[in-house]
Each structure stands twice: as C-alpha cells, then as structure tokens.
C-alpha cells in the first residue's frame, strides 16, 4: 500500500466534494452542506496560502491515482519550528491503512523538507474515531495538553469545543523511519554515497571492500551509508559514514549512530573510533555531541591525497580521531 501527495488543483474539486459530502466525513469535520463551487473556492484559498508560506496542503492519492482524502501542514511557524496538521480520508477508505501512509508522507515534508521540530495534532473529544486513529500511530506522543497549553487553547478556540492534543516530534519520527542494514551484495553501487564523506575515489576504493558496509534507509529511500572496519577484538572504526544532502541536519545521522552502536555492542565491541578532518567543523561538533571524545591527531593525513580538500575555507591536513566507550 502506498499513497502519493500532490498539490491541490481544481481538477480534484468534484471528487473532493463527493468524499467530503458523505455524512460520516462531513459530520466528523463539522462541515456544512456545500456545493462543488465551495470546494473550488477552498482549493483556491489553499493554493494562495501555500504561496504565502502559511500551509502545505496536499491531495492524497491511492495506488491507482484516485483521490482518497486531503492532508495539510497548517500555521507553520519557522521561529518555533512547529506547525499543526489536519487531514481527512473518504469514508470508503477508512480502516485500510491509508491514514498511516498519509501521515508518513506529510511528516516527511515537515521534518525533512521544512526542517521543523514538532507537528501538533489534535482532535475533538467527541470525534472518537479521529482520536483512535491518532492513537494507533507508532510515532505520536499523546496527551501533551499541559506541555503546550497555548497551542492547545488555540485549537479549542478554533474548534469551538474541547479537544485532545498530541504531537509528532522529529526525533521520534526519524527513529521510526530510519533503518540500518548490512549490505550483502556488490558495494560498487554505493560509491557515490561514500564519496560524500571522502572525496578521493582513489582512497575510497582502497578500503571499499574492507569491514562491513551498511546502507541507511529512510523508509524506502537510500539516505546514506556507513562502513565499519574492525581494528581489534575490542575496537571498531567507522571508516566512512555519509548522509545524503536531502536528509542532512535533521537527526538522521544521530539516529544512525545510535543504531550502529547497538549493532557493534551486540558484536562484542567495547570501543568505537572515528576520524574526521581538521577542516570538518560540523563533524567535530557532531561527534562530541554524540558522546565521542578526542583521542589523537594524525598530522598530514590528508596531505597525501591526490587533490587538496578544503572545507569552511580550511585545508584538510590532519585527521582528528575520536573514541567512545560502548
């Protein structure tokens, strides 16, 4: 089962009106009986609001390209790195797993494209079905009314009645979406990702077939790679780890390290080491935040590379090694 999210378009007006006019949907949403023209005006307003950066509204299509509902990120606040989510599905598509798939798709946009940290989700207390649908989601945190009283109060004013209040946190969602799996087949196809962390193809090829290679997936998408090489019975080195640009800066690297740590612990290793260039300022901060300590510096490590490497206006010359007790 899969869904596709597409931008709003007037061509979806009739199908959208038909689904939203079903009593089960209309009553749950508190919508008045309307005409197709009302739906057309709704679509136009959604498009205007998206252009203004206020919302990210999307039509939900099933595997056959049939409209089955709508979903949206609303009241986007880049200062607070948060927004609210709203969605509904046509009655005939209830209970078939589309709610989970639609939530994953729209939260991918919220966390990986917009870089938000949390997405609020609420439901009217009288809307039992909507409440239960949210409770089934594996990456939601329920009952956060006391943590976010202003956001909760705003929702109840908007809905004009008591509401439950929940939240999707980026860290929880990233953990749910990230999977680290050992590569058993040909490694050559992962060379482009490995080169994101080590720019010299000549150097990468020297260790390409050493140790164990892991692919990092975000859902079905390849999000990065990690190559681990045993240094002793007790120590393992992260020889190369790279996250593709689309997923950088959103917590996927942190989650990957967490999963790699669990894997290495299960294999009996006690220490993990990793090296990064003196010019890689972001990496130096990243590893220290992840609990690694500076272990050693190998001077002129990168001076032997075929081509000089520059980052942040600094030439990469020395390798800084970090270690972490597992």
CSV table of C-alpha atoms in Angstrom, one decimal:
chain,number,residue,atom,x,y,z
A,1,UNK,CA,0.0,0.0,0.0
A,2,UNK,CA,1.3,3.4,-0.9
A,3,UNK,CA,-0.1,6.9,-1.2
A,4,UNK,CA,1.1,9.9,-3.2
A,5,UNK,CA,0.7,13.5,-2.2
A,6,UNK,CA,0.1,16.1,-4.9
A,7,UNK,CA,-0.6,19.8,-4.9
A,8,UNK,CA,-4.2,21.0,-4.9
A,9,UNK,CA,-5.8,21.6,-8.3
A,10,UNK,CA,-9.3,22.5,-9.3
A,11,UNK,CA,-9.5,19.2,-11.3
A,12,UNK,CA,-9.9,17.4,-8.0
A,13,UNK,CA,-12.8,19.6,-6.9
A,14,UNK,CA,-15.7,17.2,-7.8
A,15,UNK,CA,-14.0,14.1,-6.3
A,16,UNK,CA,-13.1,16.1,-3.2
A,17,UNK,CA,-16.6,17.4,-2.8
A,18,UNK,CA,-18.1,14.0,-3.2
A,19,UNK,CA,-15.9,12.5,-0.5
A,20,UNK,CA,-16.3,15.4,2.0
A,21,UNK,CA,-20.1,15.4,1.5
A,22,UNK,CA,-20.5,11.9,2.9
A,23,UNK,CA,-22.3,12.2,6.3
A,24,UNK,CA,-19.6,10.3,8.1
A,25,UNK,CA,-16.9,12.7,6.9
A,26,UNK,CA,-18.9,15.9,6.9
A,27,UNK,CA,-20.2,15.3,10.5
A,28,UNK,CA,-16.7,14.4,11.8
A,29,UNK,CA,-15.3,17.6,10.3
A,30,UNK,CA,-18.2,19.8,11.3
A,31,UNK,CA,-18.7,20.9,7.7
A,32,UNK,CA,-21.9,22.5,6.5
A,33,UNK,CA,-23.6,21.0,3.4
A,34,UNK,CA,-22.0,22.7,0.4
A,35,UNK,CA,-21.6,22.8,-3.3
A,36,UNK,CA,-18.8,22.0,-5.7
A,37,UNK,CA,-18.2,25.7,-6.0
A,38,UNK,CA,-17.4,25.9,-2.3
A,39,UNK,CA,-14.8,23.2,-2.8
A,40,UNK,CA,-13.3,25.1,-5.7
A,41,UNK,CA,-13.0,28.2,-3.6
A,42,UNK,CA,-11.4,26.1,-0.8
A,43,UNK,CA,-8.8,24.8,-3.3
A,44,UNK,CA,-8.1,28.3,-4.5
A,45,UNK,CA,-7.6,29.5,-0.9
A,46,UNK,CA,-5.3,26.6,-0.1
A,47,UNK,CA,-3.1,27.4,-3.1
A,48,UNK,CA,-2.9,31.1,-2.1
A,49,UNK,CA,-2.0,30.2,1.5
A,50,UNK,CA,0.7,27.8,0.2
A,51,UNK,CA,2.2,30.6,-2.0
A,52,UNK,CA,2.3,32.7,1.2
A,53,UNK,CA,4.2,30.0,3.1
A,54,UNK,CA,1.3,29.6,5.6
A,55,UNK,CA,0.4,26.0,4.7
A,56,UNK,CA,1.5,22.9,2.8
A,57,UNK,CA,-1.8,21.5,1.6
A,58,UNK,CA,-1.8,18.2,-0.3
A,59,UNK,CA,-4.3,15.9,-2.0
A,60,UNK,CA,-3.9,12.2,-1.1
A,61,UNK,CA,-4.0,9.7,-4.0
A,62,UNK,CA,-4.0,6.0,-3.7
A,63,UNK,CA,-2.0,3.4,-5.7
A,64,UNK,CA,-4.3,3.9,-8.7
A,65,UNK,CA,-4.1,7.7,-8.6
A,66,UNK,CA,-7.6,8.0,-7.1
A,67,UNK,CA,-8.3,10.9,-4.7
A,68,UNK,CA,-8.9,9.4,-1.2
A,69,UNK,CA,-8.6,12.5,1.0
A,70,UNK,CA,-6.5,15.6,1.9
A,71,UNK,CA,-3.8,16.4,4.4
A,72,UNK,CA,-2.1,19.7,5.3
A,73,UNK,CA,0.6,21.3,7.4
A,74,UNK,CA,-1.0,24.5,8.8
A,75,UNK,CA,0.0,27.6,10.7
A,76,UNK,CA,3.7,27.0,10.0
A,77,UNK,CA,5.9,28.9,12.5
A,78,UNK,CA,9.6,28.8,11.4
A,79,UNK,CA,10.6,30.6,14.6
A,80,UNK,CA,9.2,27.9,16.8
A,81,UNK,CA,9.9,25.2,14.2
A,82,UNK,CA,6.4,23.9,14.5
A,83,UNK,CA,3.1,23.6,12.8
A,84,UNK,CA,-0.3,21.9,13.1
A,85,UNK,CA,-1.6,19.0,10.9
A,86,UNK,CA,-5.0,18.5,9.6
A,87,UNK,CA,-6.3,15.6,7.4
A,88,UNK,CA,-9.3,13.5,6.5
A,89,UNK,CA,-10.0,10.5,4.3
A,90,UNK,CA,-13.1,9.5,2.4
A,91,UNK,CA,-15.4,7.1,4.3
A,92,UNK,CA,-14.8,4.2,2.0
A,93,UNK,CA,-11.0,4.4,2.7
A,94,UNK,CA,-11.3,4.2,6.4
A,95,UNK,CA,-9.6,1.3,8.2
A,96,UNK,CA,-7.4,0.3,5.3
A,97,UNK,CA,-4.0,1.7,6.5
A,98,UNK,CA,-4.1,4.8,4.4
A,99,UNK,CA,-4.1,7.1,7.4
A,100,UNK,CA,-0.6,5.9,8.5
A,101,UNK,CA,0.8,6.2,5.0
A,102,UNK,CA,-0.6,9.7,4.5
A,103,UNK,CA,0.8,10.8,7.9
A,104,UNK,CA,4.2,9.5,7.0
A,105,UNK,CA,4.2,11.3,3.6
A,106,UNK,CA,3.2,14.7,5.0
A,107,UNK,CA,5.6,14.4,8.0
A,108,UNK,CA,8.4,13.6,5.6
A,109,UNK,CA,7.8,17.1,4.2
A,110,UNK,CA,7.5,18.7,7.7
A,111,UNK,CA,10.7,17.2,9.1
A,112,UNK,CA,13.0,16.6,6.1
A,113,UNK,CA,12.0,19.5,3.8
A,114,UNK,CA,10.8,22.2,6.1
A,115,UNK,CA,13.2,21.3,8.9
A,116,UNK,CA,10.5,21.5,11.6
A,117,UNK,CA,11.0,20.0,15.1
A,118,UNK,CA,7.4,19.2,16.0
A,119,UNK,CA,4.0,18.9,14.4
A,120,UNK,CA,0.8,19.3,16.6
A,121,UNK,CA,-2.2,17.1,16.1
A,122,UNK,CA,-5.5,17.5,17.8
A,123,UNK,CA,-9.0,16.0,17.7
A,124,UNK,CA,-12.4,17.0,19.1
A,125,UNK,CA,-13.1,14.9,22.1
A,126,UNK,CA,-16.4,13.9,20.6
A,127,UNK,CA,-14.7,12.6,17.5
A,128,UNK,CA,-13.9,9.2,18.8
A,129,UNK,CA,-12.8,7.8,15.5
A,130,UNK,CA,-10.2,10.5,14.8
A,131,UNK,CA,-8.9,10.1,18.4
A,132,UNK,CA,-8.4,6.4,17.9
A,133,UNK,CA,-6.8,6.8,14.5
A,134,UNK,CA,-4.2,9.1,16.1
A,135,UNK,CA,-3.6,6.7,19.0
A,136,UNK,CA,-2.7,3.9,16.5
A,137,UNK,CA,0.2,5.9,15.0
A,138,UNK,CA,3.5,4.5,16.3
A,139,UNK,CA,5.4,7.8,16.3
A,140,UNK,CA,3.0,10.1,18.1
A,141,UNK,CA,3.1,11.4,21.7
A,142,UNK,CA,-0.3,11.6,23.2
A,143,UNK,CA,-1.8,13.9,25.8
A,144,UNK,CA,0.5,16.8,25.7
A,145,UNK,CA,-2.1,19.5,26.7
A,146,UNK,CA,-0.1,20.5,29.8
A,147,UNK,CA,3.2,20.8,27.9
A,148,UNK,CA,1.8,23.1,25.2
A,149,UNK,CA,-1.1,24.9,26.9
A,150,UNK,CA,-1.1,27.9,24.5
A,151,UNK,CA,-1.2,25.7,21.4
A,152,UNK,CA,-3.9,23.5,23.0
A,153,UNK,CA,-6.0,26.5,23.9
A,154,UNK,CA,-5.7,27.9,20.4
A,155,UNK,CA,-7.0,24.6,19.0
A,156,UNK,CA,-10.0,24.6,21.3
A,157,UNK,CA,-10.9,28.2,20.3
A,158,UNK,CA,-10.6,27.2,16.6
A,159,UNK,CA,-12.8,24.2,17.0
A,160,UNK,CA,-15.1,25.8,19.5
A,161,UNK,CA,-15.2,22.8,21.7
A,162,UNK,CA,-12.9,20.6,24.0
A,163,UNK,CA,-10.1,18.8,22.2
A,164,UNK,CA,-7.4,16.2,22.9
A,165,UNK,CA,-3.9,17.4,22.0
A,166,UNK,CA,-1.0,15.3,20.7
A,167,UNK,CA,2.4,15.9,19.0
A,168,UNK,CA,4.8,14.4,16.5
A,169,UNK,CA,8.4,15.0,17.5
A,170,UNK,CA,11.1,14.9,14.8
A,171,UNK,CA,13.3,12.6,16.9
A,172,UNK,CA,10.5,10.0,17.3
A,173,UNK,CA,9.7,10.2,13.6
A,174,UNK,CA,13.3,9.9,12.5
A,175,UNK,CA,13.8,6.9,14.7
A,176,UNK,CA,10.7,5.2,13.2
A,177,UNK,CA,11.8,6.0,9.6
A,178,UNK,CA,15.5,5.1,9.9
A,179,UNK,CA,16.8,1.6,9.3
A,180,UNK,CA,20.4,0.5,9.2
A,181,UNK,CA,21.0,-2.8,7.3
A,182,UNK,CA,24.2,-4.7,6.3
A,183,UNK,CA,25.0,-4.8,2.6
A,184,UNK,CA,25.5,-8.3,1.3
A,185,UNK,CA,25.8,-7.7,-2.4
A,186,UNK,CA,28.0,-5.6,-4.7
A,187,UNK,CA,29.4,-2.5,-3.0
A,188,UNK,CA,30.4,-0.6,-6.1
A,189,UNK,CA,26.9,0.9,-6.4
A,190,UNK,CA,27.3,2.7,-3.0
A,191,UNK,CA,30.5,4.5,-4.2
A,192,UNK,CA,28.6,7.8,-4.8
A,193,UNK,CA,27.4,7.9,-1.2
A,194,UNK,CA,30.8,7.0,0.2
A,195,UNK,CA,32.4,9.9,-1.8
A,196,UNK,CA,30.2,12.3,0.1
A,197,UNK,CA,32.3,11.7,3.2
A,198,UNK,CA,35.7,11.1,1.5
A,199,UNK,CA,36.2,13.0,-1.7
A,200,UNK,CA,39.1,10.9,-3.1
A,201,UNK,CA,37.8,8.0,-5.2
A,202,UNK,CA,41.3,6.5,-5.2
A,203,UNK,CA,41.4,6.4,-1.4
A,204,UNK,CA,37.8,5.1,-1.0
A,205,UNK,CA,38.5,2.2,-3.4
A,206,UNK,CA,41.4,1.1,-1.2
A,207,UNK,CA,39.0,0.4,1.7
A,208,UNK,CA,35.7,-0.2,-0.2
A,209,UNK,CA,35.8,-3.9,0.4
A,210,UNK,CA,37.1,-3.8,3.9
A,211,UNK,CA,34.9,-4.5,7.0
A,212,UNK,CA,31.1,-4.3,6.9
A,213,UNK,CA,29.1,-1.9,4.8
A,214,UNK,CA,25.7,-0.7,5.9
A,215,UNK,CA,23.0,1.1,4.0
A,216,UNK,CA,21.0,3.7,5.8
A,217,UNK,CA,17.4,3.8,4.7
A,218,UNK,CA,14.7,6.4,5.4
A,219,UNK,CA,11.6,4.5,4.6
A,220,UNK,CA,12.3,3.1,1.1
A,221,UNK,CA,14.8,5.8,0.2
A,222,UNK,CA,18.6,5.3,0.4
A,223,UNK,CA,19.6,8.0,2.9
A,224,UNK,CA,23.3,7.2,3.4
A,225,UNK,CA,26.0,4.6,4.0
A,226,UNK,CA,28.4,3.6,6.8
A,227,UNK,CA,31.5,1.4,6.5
A,228,UNK,CA,32.8,-0.2,9.7
A,229,UNK,CA,36.2,-1.8,10.0
A,230,UNK,CA,37.4,-3.9,12.9
A,231,UNK,CA,40.7,-2.7,14.5
A,232,UNK,CA,40.9,-5.3,17.2
A,233,UNK,CA,38.7,-7.7,19.1
A,234,UNK,CA,37.5,-4.8,21.2
A,235,UNK,CA,37.6,-1.9,18.8
A,236,UNK,CA,35.7,-1.0,15.7
A,237,UNK,CA,36.3,2.0,13.4
A,238,UNK,CA,33.7,4.0,11.5
A,239,UNK,CA,35.8,4.3,8.3
A,240,UNK,CA,33.2,6.2,6.4
A,241,UNK,CA,29.7,7.5,7.2
A,242,UNK,CA,27.7,9.7,4.9
A,243,UNK,CA,24.1,11.0,4.9
A,244,UNK,CA,22.8,12.3,1.5
A,245,UNK,CA,22.1,16.0,1.4
A,246,UNK,CA,18.3,15.7,1.5
A,247,UNK,CA,18.4,14.1,4.9
A,248,UNK,CA,21.3,16.1,6.5
A,249,UNK,CA,20.8,18.2,9.5
A,250,UNK,CA,17.5,16.5,10.6
A,251,UNK,CA,18.7,14.0,13.1
A,252,UNK,CA,19.2,11.0,10.8
A,253,UNK,CA,22.9,10.9,11.4
A,254,UNK,CA,22.4,10.9,15.2
A,255,UNK,CA,19.9,8.0,14.9
A,256,UNK,CA,22.2,6.1,12.6
A,257,UNK,CA,25.0,6.3,15.2
A,258,UNK,CA,22.6,5.1,17.8
A,259,UNK,CA,21.7,2.0,15.7
A,260,UNK,CA,25.3,1.4,14.7
A,261,UNK,CA,26.3,1.5,18.4
A,262,UNK,CA,23.6,-1.2,19.2
A,263,UNK,CA,24.9,-3.4,16.4
A,264,UNK,CA,28.5,-3.1,17.5
A,265,UNK,CA,27.6,-3.8,21.1
A,266,UNK,CA,25.9,-7.0,20.0
A,267,UNK,CA,29.0,-8.0,18.2
A,268,UNK,CA,31.1,-7.7,21.4
A,269,UNK,CA,33.0,-4.4,20.6
A,270,UNK,CA,33.8,-2.2,23.6
A,271,UNK,CA,35.1,0.9,21.8
A,272,UNK,CA,34.1,2.8,18.7
A,273,UNK,CA,36.5,5.2,16.9
A,274,UNK,CA,36.0,7.6,14.1
A,275,UNK,CA,38.2,10.1,12.3
A,276,UNK,CA,37.4,13.4,10.7
A,277,UNK,CA,39.4,16.2,9.1
A,278,UNK,CA,40.5,19.2,11.0
A,279,UNK,CA,38.5,21.3,8.5
A,280,UNK,CA,35.2,19.4,9.1
A,281,UNK,CA,33.9,21.7,11.8
A,282,UNK,CA,30.4,20.4,11.7
A,283,UNK,CA,31.6,16.8,12.1
A,284,UNK,CA,33.8,17.7,15.0
A,285,UNK,CA,30.9,19.2,16.8
A,286,UNK,CA,28.6,16.3,15.8
A,287,UNK,CA,30.7,13.5,17.2
A,288,UNK,CA,31.3,15.3,20.5
A,289,UNK,CA,27.5,15.8,20.9
A,290,UNK,CA,27.2,12.1,20.3
A,291,UNK,CA,29.4,11.3,23.2
A,292,UNK,CA,32.8,10.8,21.5
A,293,UNK,CA,36.0,12.2,23.0
A,294,UNK,CA,39.1,13.4,21.1
A,295,UNK,CA,41.6,10.6,21.1
A,296,UNK,CA,44.5,11.5,18.8
A,297,UNK,CA,45.6,13.6,15.9
A,298,UNK,CA,47.4,12.2,12.9
A,299,UNK,CA,49.2,15.1,11.3
A,300,UNK,CA,49.4,15.5,7.5
A,301,UNK,CA,46.9,12.5,7.0
A,302,UNK,CA,45.3,14.3,4.1
A,303,UNK,CA,48.4,15.9,2.6
A,304,UNK,CA,48.9,12.6,0.6
A,305,UNK,CA,45.5,12.8,-1.1
A,306,UNK,CA,45.7,13.3,-4.9
A,307,UNK,CA,43.9,16.6,-4.7
A,308,UNK,CA,43.7,19.0,-1.8
A,309,UNK,CA,40.4,19.2,0.1
A,310,UNK,CA,39.0,22.5,1.5
A,311,UNK,CA,36.1,22.9,3.9
A,312,UNK,CA,34.9,26.1,5.6
A,313,UNK,CA,37.9,27.9,4.0
A,314,UNK,CA,40.3,25.5,5.7
A,315,UNK,CA,42.5,22.9,4.0
A,316,UNK,CA,42.1,19.4,5.3
A,317,UNK,CA,45.5,18.3,6.5
A,318,UNK,CA,45.2,16.5,9.8
A,319,UNK,CA,42.9,13.6,10.9
A,320,UNK,CA,41.3,14.0,14.3
A,321,UNK,CA,40.4,10.7,15.9
A,322,UNK,CA,37.5,10.4,18.4
A,323,UNK,CA,36.6,7.4,20.5
A,324,UNK,CA,33.6,6.3,22.5
A,325,UNK,CA,33.1,3.6,25.0
A,326,UNK,CA,30.2,1.3,24.0
